Short mmCIF file of C-alpha atoms (C1' of nucleotides) in Angstrom, two decimals:
data_model
loop_
_atom_site.label_atom_id
_atom_site.label_comp_id
_atom_site.label_asym_id
_atom_site.label_seq_id
_atom_site.Cartn_x
_atom_site.Cartn_y
_atom_site.Cartn_z
CA MET A 11 0.00 0.00 0.00
CA PHE A 12 1.11 3.48 -0.69
CA PHE A 13 0.87 6.52 1.34
CA THR A 14 -2.15 5.89 3.38
CA TYR A 15 -2.85 9.22 4.93
CA PRO A 16 -6.21 10.16 3.52
CA LYS A 17 -5.19 13.70 3.26
CA GLU A 18 -3.02 16.36 4.69
CA SER A 19 -4.60 19.51 5.84
CA ASP A 20 -1.40 21.27 6.01
CA VAL A 21 2.21 20.50 5.88
CA ALA A 22 5.36 22.15 6.90
CA TYR A 23 7.15 24.30 9.33
CA PRO A 24 9.65 22.84 11.72
CA VAL A 25 8.19 22.07 15.04
CA GLN A 26 8.38 24.47 17.83
CA ASP A 27 5.81 24.54 20.46
CA GLU A 28 2.91 22.38 21.25
CA THR A 29 0.51 22.11 24.06
CA ARG A 30 1.00 25.67 24.90
CA PRO A 31 -0.64 26.57 28.14
CA SER A 32 -2.21 29.67 26.73
CA PRO A 33 -5.90 29.67 27.49
CA ALA A 34 -8.88 29.54 25.25
CA PRO A 35 -8.75 32.21 22.60
CA GLN A 36 -12.25 33.42 23.17
CA GLY A 37 -15.17 33.10 25.52
CA ASP A 38 -13.34 30.89 27.93
CA CYS A 39 -15.43 29.03 30.42
CA ALA A 40 -12.56 27.02 31.76
CA PRO A 41 -13.90 24.66 34.35
CA GLY A 42 -11.68 23.77 37.26
CA PRO A 43 -9.96 20.42 37.21
CA GLU A 44 -12.40 18.93 39.70
CA VAL A 45 -15.42 20.39 38.02
CA GLU A 46 -14.35 18.71 34.86
CA THR A 47 -15.08 15.31 36.28
CA LEU A 48 -18.69 16.05 36.83
CA VAL A 49 -19.05 17.95 33.63
CA ARG A 50 -17.88 14.82 31.92
CA GLU A 51 -20.43 12.84 33.81
CA MET A 52 -23.15 15.09 32.57
CA ILE A 53 -21.90 14.87 29.05
CA GLY A 54 -21.90 11.12 29.32
CA ARG A 55 -25.50 11.32 30.33
CA VAL A 56 -26.67 13.56 27.61
CA ALA A 57 -24.38 12.53 24.82
CA ASP A 58 -26.43 9.84 23.20
CA LYS A 59 -28.51 9.60 20.16
CA TRP A 60 -31.85 10.51 21.67
CA THR A 61 -31.62 12.48 24.88
CA MET A 62 -31.11 15.84 23.27
CA LEU A 63 -33.87 15.22 20.82
CA VAL A 64 -36.34 14.25 23.49
CA LEU A 65 -35.31 17.25 25.53
CA GLU A 66 -35.86 19.43 22.53
CA GLU A 67 -39.32 18.11 21.82
CA LEU A 68 -40.36 18.50 25.41
CA THR A 69 -39.08 22.02 25.36
CA GLU A 70 -41.07 22.75 22.26
CA HIS A 71 -44.30 21.06 23.16
CA GLY A 72 -44.55 21.26 26.90
CA VAL A 73 -46.66 18.36 28.12
CA VAL A 74 -46.58 15.38 25.84
CA ARG A 75 -47.83 11.84 25.96
CA PHE A 76 -45.64 8.84 25.36
CA THR A 77 -46.73 7.89 21.89
CA ARG A 78 -46.96 11.45 20.74
CA LEU A 79 -43.47 12.10 21.96
CA GLY A 80 -42.25 9.17 19.95
CA GLU A 81 -43.83 10.64 16.86
CA LEU A 82 -42.35 14.03 17.51
CA VAL A 83 -38.87 12.71 17.97
CA GLY A 84 -39.26 10.48 14.98
CA GLY A 85 -37.37 7.29 14.24
CA ILE A 86 -37.09 6.26 17.83
CA SER A 87 -38.23 2.86 19.01
CA GLN A 88 -40.46 2.71 22.04
CA LYS A 89 -37.76 0.84 23.79
CA MET A 90 -35.31 3.66 23.35
CA LEU A 91 -37.92 6.24 24.14
CA THR A 92 -38.73 4.49 27.37
CA LYS A 93 -35.12 4.14 28.27
CA THR A 94 -34.31 7.73 27.48
CA LEU A 95 -37.26 9.02 29.42
CA ARG A 96 -36.45 6.87 32.42
CA GLN A 97 -32.97 8.20 32.42
CA LEU A 98 -34.13 11.77 32.17
CA GLU A 99 -36.60 11.13 34.92
CA ALA A 100 -33.93 9.60 37.11
CA ASP A 101 -31.79 12.67 36.61
CA GLY A 102 -34.65 14.92 37.60
CA LEU A 103 -34.92 16.51 34.20
CA VAL A 104 -38.30 15.16 33.27
CA ARG A 105 -41.43 14.53 35.22
CA ARG A 106 -43.63 11.59 34.42
CA THR A 107 -47.28 11.78 35.26
CA VAL A 108 -49.60 8.81 35.21
CA HIS A 109 -53.29 9.44 34.92
CA PRO A 110 -55.11 6.42 36.31
CA VAL A 111 -57.60 5.95 33.53
CA ILE A 112 -58.31 3.27 31.02
CA PRO A 113 -56.70 3.17 28.64
CA PRO A 114 -53.59 4.43 30.38
CA HIS A 115 -52.60 8.01 29.98
CA VAL A 116 -49.08 9.05 30.80
CA ASP A 117 -47.50 12.33 30.04
CA TYR A 118 -44.10 13.84 30.31
CA ARG A 119 -42.86 17.33 30.85
CA LEU A 120 -39.63 19.02 31.76
CA THR A 121 -38.94 19.85 35.34
CA SER A 122 -37.47 23.24 36.04
CA LEU A 123 -34.11 21.57 36.14
CA GLY A 124 -34.79 20.14 32.72
CA GLU A 125 -35.83 23.51 31.50
CA SER A 126 -32.63 25.03 32.73
CA LEU A 127 -30.63 22.45 30.84
CA SER A 128 -32.67 23.07 27.77
CA GLU A 129 -31.91 26.72 28.12
CA ALA A 130 -28.26 25.98 28.45
CA PHE A 131 -28.42 24.09 25.20
CA CYS A 132 -29.94 27.02 23.53
CA GLY A 133 -26.50 28.27 22.70
CA VAL A 134 -25.72 25.10 20.85
CA TRP A 135 -29.01 25.19 18.98
CA ILE A 136 -28.27 28.68 17.88
CA TRP A 137 -24.77 27.76 16.92
CA ALA A 138 -26.04 24.91 14.79
CA GLU A 139 -28.49 27.21 13.16
CA GLN A 140 -25.89 29.79 12.42
CA HIS A 141 -23.05 27.58 11.35
CA HIS A 142 -24.50 24.54 9.70
CA ARG A 143 -23.66 25.95 6.32
CA GLU A 144 -20.05 26.32 7.23
CA VAL A 145 -20.02 22.78 8.47
CA ALA A 146 -21.61 21.53 5.29
CA ALA A 147 -19.07 23.44 3.25
CA ALA A 148 -16.20 22.11 5.31
CA ARG A 149 -17.48 18.61 4.89
CA GLN A 150 -17.66 18.92 1.16
CA MET A 151 -14.21 20.36 0.97
CA PHE A 152 -12.88 17.62 3.17
CA ARG A 153 -14.36 15.03 0.91
CA SER A 154 -12.89 16.48 -2.23
CA THR A 155 -9.51 16.97 -0.65
CA GLU A 156 -9.77 13.41 0.47
CA GLU A 157 -10.48 11.91 -2.88
CA ALA A 158 -7.82 14.06 -4.43
CA ALA A 159 -5.37 12.25 -2.18
CA THR A 160 -6.81 8.89 -3.08
CA PRO A 161 -5.28 7.72 -6.35
CA ASP A 162 -8.46 5.91 -7.09
CA MET B 6 -39.33 2.09 14.51
CA PHE B 7 -42.58 3.15 15.98
CA PHE B 8 -45.55 1.35 14.75
CA THR B 9 -47.88 3.81 13.22
CA TYR B 10 -50.96 3.86 15.29
CA PRO B 11 -54.16 4.38 13.31
CA LYS B 12 -54.89 7.83 14.43
CA GLU B 13 -53.22 9.97 16.95
CA SER B 14 -55.99 10.78 19.33
CA ASP B 15 -59.50 9.75 18.64
CA VAL B 16 -60.44 9.82 22.22
CA ALA B 17 -61.07 12.64 24.58
CA TYR B 18 -59.86 12.29 28.10
CA PRO B 19 -60.71 14.38 31.08
CA VAL B 20 -57.18 15.57 30.91
CA GLN B 21 -56.36 19.12 30.24
CA ASP B 22 -54.25 19.71 27.26
CA GLU B 23 -51.24 18.03 25.91
CA THR B 24 -48.90 18.86 23.15
CA ARG B 25 -49.84 22.41 23.47
CA PRO B 26 -48.41 24.48 20.70
CA SER B 27 -47.46 27.23 23.04
CA PRO B 28 -43.77 27.89 22.96
CA ALA B 29 -41.09 27.05 25.42
CA PRO B 30 -41.83 28.18 28.94
CA GLN B 31 -38.61 30.02 29.42
CA GLY B 32 -35.60 31.18 27.47
CA ASP B 33 -37.02 29.98 24.23
CA CYS B 34 -34.69 29.43 21.38
CA ALA B 35 -37.29 27.70 19.29
CA PRO B 36 -35.73 26.77 16.00
CA GLY B 37 -37.98 26.80 12.98
CA PRO B 38 -39.37 23.51 11.74
CA GLU B 39 -36.94 23.34 8.85
CA VAL B 40 -34.04 24.42 10.92
CA GLU B 41 -34.69 21.58 13.25
CA THR B 42 -33.63 19.05 10.70
CA LEU B 43 -30.18 20.43 10.42
CA VAL B 44 -29.92 21.09 14.09
CA ARG B 45 -30.56 17.42 14.56
CA GLU B 46 -27.87 16.63 12.11
CA MET B 47 -25.44 18.64 14.11
CA ILE B 48 -26.51 16.98 17.29
CA GLY B 49 -25.99 13.61 15.72
CA ARG B 50 -22.50 14.71 14.91
CA VAL B 51 -21.55 15.96 18.28
CA ALA B 52 -23.58 13.76 20.57
CA ASP B 53 -21.18 10.94 21.12
CA LYS B 54 -18.99 9.85 23.92
CA TRP B 55 -15.82 11.64 22.88
CA THR B 56 -16.39 14.59 20.63
CA MET B 57 -17.20 17.08 23.31
CA LEU B 58 -14.37 15.90 25.45
CA VAL B 59 -11.88 16.30 22.66
CA LEU B 60 -13.31 19.69 21.87
CA GLU B 61 -12.94 20.63 25.48
CA GLU B 62 -9.33 19.61 25.70
CA LEU B 63 -8.49 21.45 22.54
CA THR B 64 -10.21 24.49 23.91
CA GLU B 65 -8.20 24.26 27.07
CA HIS B 66 -4.81 23.46 25.60
CA GLY B 67 -4.74 25.08 22.24
CA VAL B 68 -2.37 23.15 20.02
CA VAL B 69 -1.97 19.54 21.00
CA ARG B 70 -0.31 16.50 19.54
CA PHE B 71 -2.10 13.23 18.96
CA THR B 72 -0.76 11.19 21.82
CA ARG B 73 -0.91 14.06 24.23
CA LEU B 74 -4.50 14.69 23.32
CA GLY B 75 -5.30 11.09 24.05
CA GLU B 76 -3.78 11.48 27.47
CA LEU B 77 -5.68 14.64 28.16
CA VAL B 78 -9.00 13.16 27.22
CA GLY B 79 -8.21 10.06 29.17
CA GLY B 80 -9.63 6.60 28.63
CA ILE B 81 -9.92 6.97 24.91
CA SER B 82 -8.39 4.43 22.58
CA GLN B 83 -6.33 5.65 19.68
CA LYS B 84 -8.89 4.23 17.38
CA MET B 85 -11.62 6.38 18.81
CA LEU B 86 -9.37 9.38 19.06
CA THR B 87 -8.48 9.07 15.42
CA LYS B 88 -12.06 8.64 14.43
CA THR B 89 -13.26 11.53 16.50
CA LEU B 90 -10.56 13.81 15.21
CA ARG B 91 -11.23 12.86 11.61
CA GLN B 92 -14.83 13.66 12.08
CA LEU B 93 -14.11 16.98 13.68
CA GLU B 94 -11.69 17.74 10.93
CA ALA B 95 -14.22 16.81 8.28
CA ASP B 96 -16.72 19.14 9.89
CA GLY B 97 -14.23 21.97 9.86
CA LEU B 98 -14.02 22.19 13.61
CA VAL B 99 -10.47 21.05 13.98
CA ARG B 100 -7.35 21.59 11.94
CA ARG B 101 -4.81 18.87 11.60
CA THR B 102 -1.25 19.82 10.89
CA VAL B 103 1.40 17.39 9.80
CA HIS B 104 5.00 18.29 10.33
CA PRO B 105 7.08 16.25 7.94
CA VAL B 106 9.76 15.17 10.32
CA ILE B 107 10.95 11.90 11.69
CA PRO B 108 9.47 10.73 13.87
CA PRO B 109 6.14 12.11 12.72
CA HIS B 110 4.72 15.10 14.42
CA VAL B 111 1.07 15.90 14.04
CA ASP B 112 -0.86 18.43 15.95
CA TYR B 113 -4.44 19.48 16.26
CA ARG B 114 -6.12 22.73 17.09
CA LEU B 115 -9.57 24.20 16.86
CA THR B 116 -10.51 26.21 13.85
CA SER B 117 -12.44 29.38 14.48
CA LEU B 118 -15.56 27.43 13.72
CA GLY B 119 -14.57 24.91 16.35
CA GLU B 120 -13.94 27.70 18.78
CA SER B 121 -17.37 29.11 18.19
CA LEU B 122 -18.93 25.76 18.96
CA SER B 123 -16.85 25.45 22.05
CA GLU B 124 -18.12 28.82 23.11
CA ALA B 125 -21.68 27.79 22.47
CA PHE B 126 -21.14 24.81 24.70
CA CYS B 127 -19.99 27.01 27.47
CA GLY B 128 -23.55 27.30 28.63
CA VAL B 129 -23.78 23.58 29.11
CA TRP B 130 -20.52 23.49 31.02
CA ILE B 131 -21.81 26.14 33.31
CA TRP B 132 -25.10 24.38 33.71
CA ALA B 133 -23.34 21.18 34.67
CA GLU B 134 -21.25 23.03 37.15
CA GLN B 135 -24.24 24.70 38.70
CA HIS B 136 -26.66 21.84 38.72
CA HIS B 137 -24.77 18.63 39.13
CA ARG B 138 -25.75 18.48 42.76
CA GLU B 139 -29.39 18.66 41.90
CA VAL B 140 -28.93 15.90 39.41
CA ALA B 141 -27.13 13.77 41.94
CA ALA B 142 -29.89 14.40 44.44
CA ALA B 143 -32.60 13.59 41.93
CA ARG B 144 -30.84 10.39 41.04
CA GLN B 145 -30.67 9.30 44.61
CA MET B 146 -34.28 10.09 45.21
CA PHE B 147 -35.27 8.26 42.08
CA ARG B 148 -33.43 5.21 43.23
CA SER B 149 -35.06 5.14 46.63
CA THR B 150 -38.49 5.80 45.20
CA GLU B 151 -37.79 2.98 42.83
CA GLU B 152 -36.85 0.43 45.40
CA ALA B 153 -39.72 1.50 47.59
CA ALA B 154 -41.99 0.52 44.74
CA THR B 155 -40.24 -2.77 44.31
CA PRO B 156 -41.71 -5.21 46.82
CA ASP B 157 -38.46 -6.99 46.72
"C1'" DC C 25 5.09 9.18 16.91
"C1'" DA C 26 0.89 8.70 14.60
"C1'" DG C 27 -1.60 6.21 12.63
"C1'" DC C 28 -4.21 1.97 9.83
"C1'" DA C 29 -5.90 -2.93 9.69
"C1'" DT C 30 -7.76 -6.74 11.76
"C1'" DC C 31 -9.94 -9.43 15.12
"C1'" DC C 32 -12.86 -9.76 18.97
"C1'" DT C 33 -15.86 -8.26 22.94
"C1'" DT C 34 -19.26 -5.24 24.75
"C1'" DT C 35 -23.14 -2.05 24.12
"C1'" DT C 36 -26.64 -0.29 21.80
"C1'" DT C 37 -30.50 -0.53 19.13
"C1'" DG C 38 -34.31 -2.54 16.70
"C1'" DA C 39 -38.15 -5.82 15.85
"C1'" DT C 40 -41.65 -8.63 17.94
"C1'" DA C 41 -44.67 -10.54 21.00
"C1'" DC C 42 -47.24 -9.94 25.09
"C1'" DT C 43 -49.78 -7.45 29.17
"C1'" DG C 44 -52.63 -4.40 32.44
"C1'" DC D 20 -52.11 3.45 25.45
"C1'" DA D 21 -48.00 2.62 27.54
"C1'" DG D 22 -45.28 -0.05 28.46
"C1'" DT D 23 -42.17 -4.91 29.54
"C1'" DA D 24 -39.61 -8.99 27.94
"C1'" DT D 25 -36.94 -11.30 24.71
"C1'" DC D 26 -34.19 -12.27 20.82
"C1'" DA D 27 -31.38 -10.89 17.11
"C1'" DA D 28 -28.71 -7.43 14.50
"C1'" DA D 29 -25.65 -3.77 14.40
"C1'" DA D 30 -22.68 -0.47 16.02
"C1'" DA D 31 -19.23 1.03 19.16
"C1'" DG D 32 -15.22 0.23 21.40
"C1'" DG D 33 -10.84 -2.15 22.77
"C1'" DA D 34 -6.46 -4.86 22.01
"C1'" DT D 35 -2.85 -5.95 19.23
"C1'" DG D 36 0.38 -6.03 15.41
"C1'" DC D 37 2.42 -3.50 11.79
"C1'" DT D 38 4.04 0.50 9.16
"C1'" DG D 39 6.75 5.00 7.57
#
DNA sequence: CAGCATCCTTTTTGATACTG
DNA sequence: CAGTATCAAAAAGGATGCTG
């Protein structure tokens, strides 16, 4: 096999420094070393395929029933929906309410804690909205650069 | 996939309203219906176990080499690190620089686009920092409520 | 050092069937 | 309707060996 690097973004200059301690160039929200642990925990919780989506739909629609929520999220199996909701409930982000009627009626809504998280994610939503074009462009460029490096 | 139930709600329950169209109760960053699609795309991109962590470390340390980055993130295999970085690079969030020396020297840094995302995520960091106790408490309560309901 | 390739284990997810 | 239980498929992730 030949040169297997898919592509090179950039080549050159002799090495000098790396891992410079200089802080974040912008906003900077540098969490302390201990805080990082728990931040990671939270990320682990939320960083899955469905949690954010469910959170989003609950934010948008307020009080929603199980099946309806599944429709809103779209593409989720009831198994995953159940699991995701249980997790959110366990973390105090969602409140589950059972109405003792027949047939069963269960609805879900964000707790205030859940709402606060949703708010926190707002920034990311907005970012996605504002920058998705740039991402799409970057992706396309990456692909073409990639295939340029692949001698077919 | 969800099985498509015949009709959504053909029954009227003595329950108030559900799925109310009224907007988010608080901050409100309601993305338009079309925008949501791409927002979801972005979420799909970022919502995995490592991406945010890598982003975070790059935010904190600026320019970092491959191995070092792996150490900083902690617990990540080189396979996953490579994959995550490739993805970030493809999305234009990270720039990979190869220094043609022996032994190889490759470093990574955020692009300005990556920095903007990192900034957007700041809110989540802060949220985690502020609310992790509440989450921990909720979790504990959930567990005890749970086992109280389990007749062993 | 910075990967890629391959094999293998662990998780995750989905599709069904069944229940109160 | 709103789940649970179960089985099977798929994806993610890890370990190792091998390069330039």
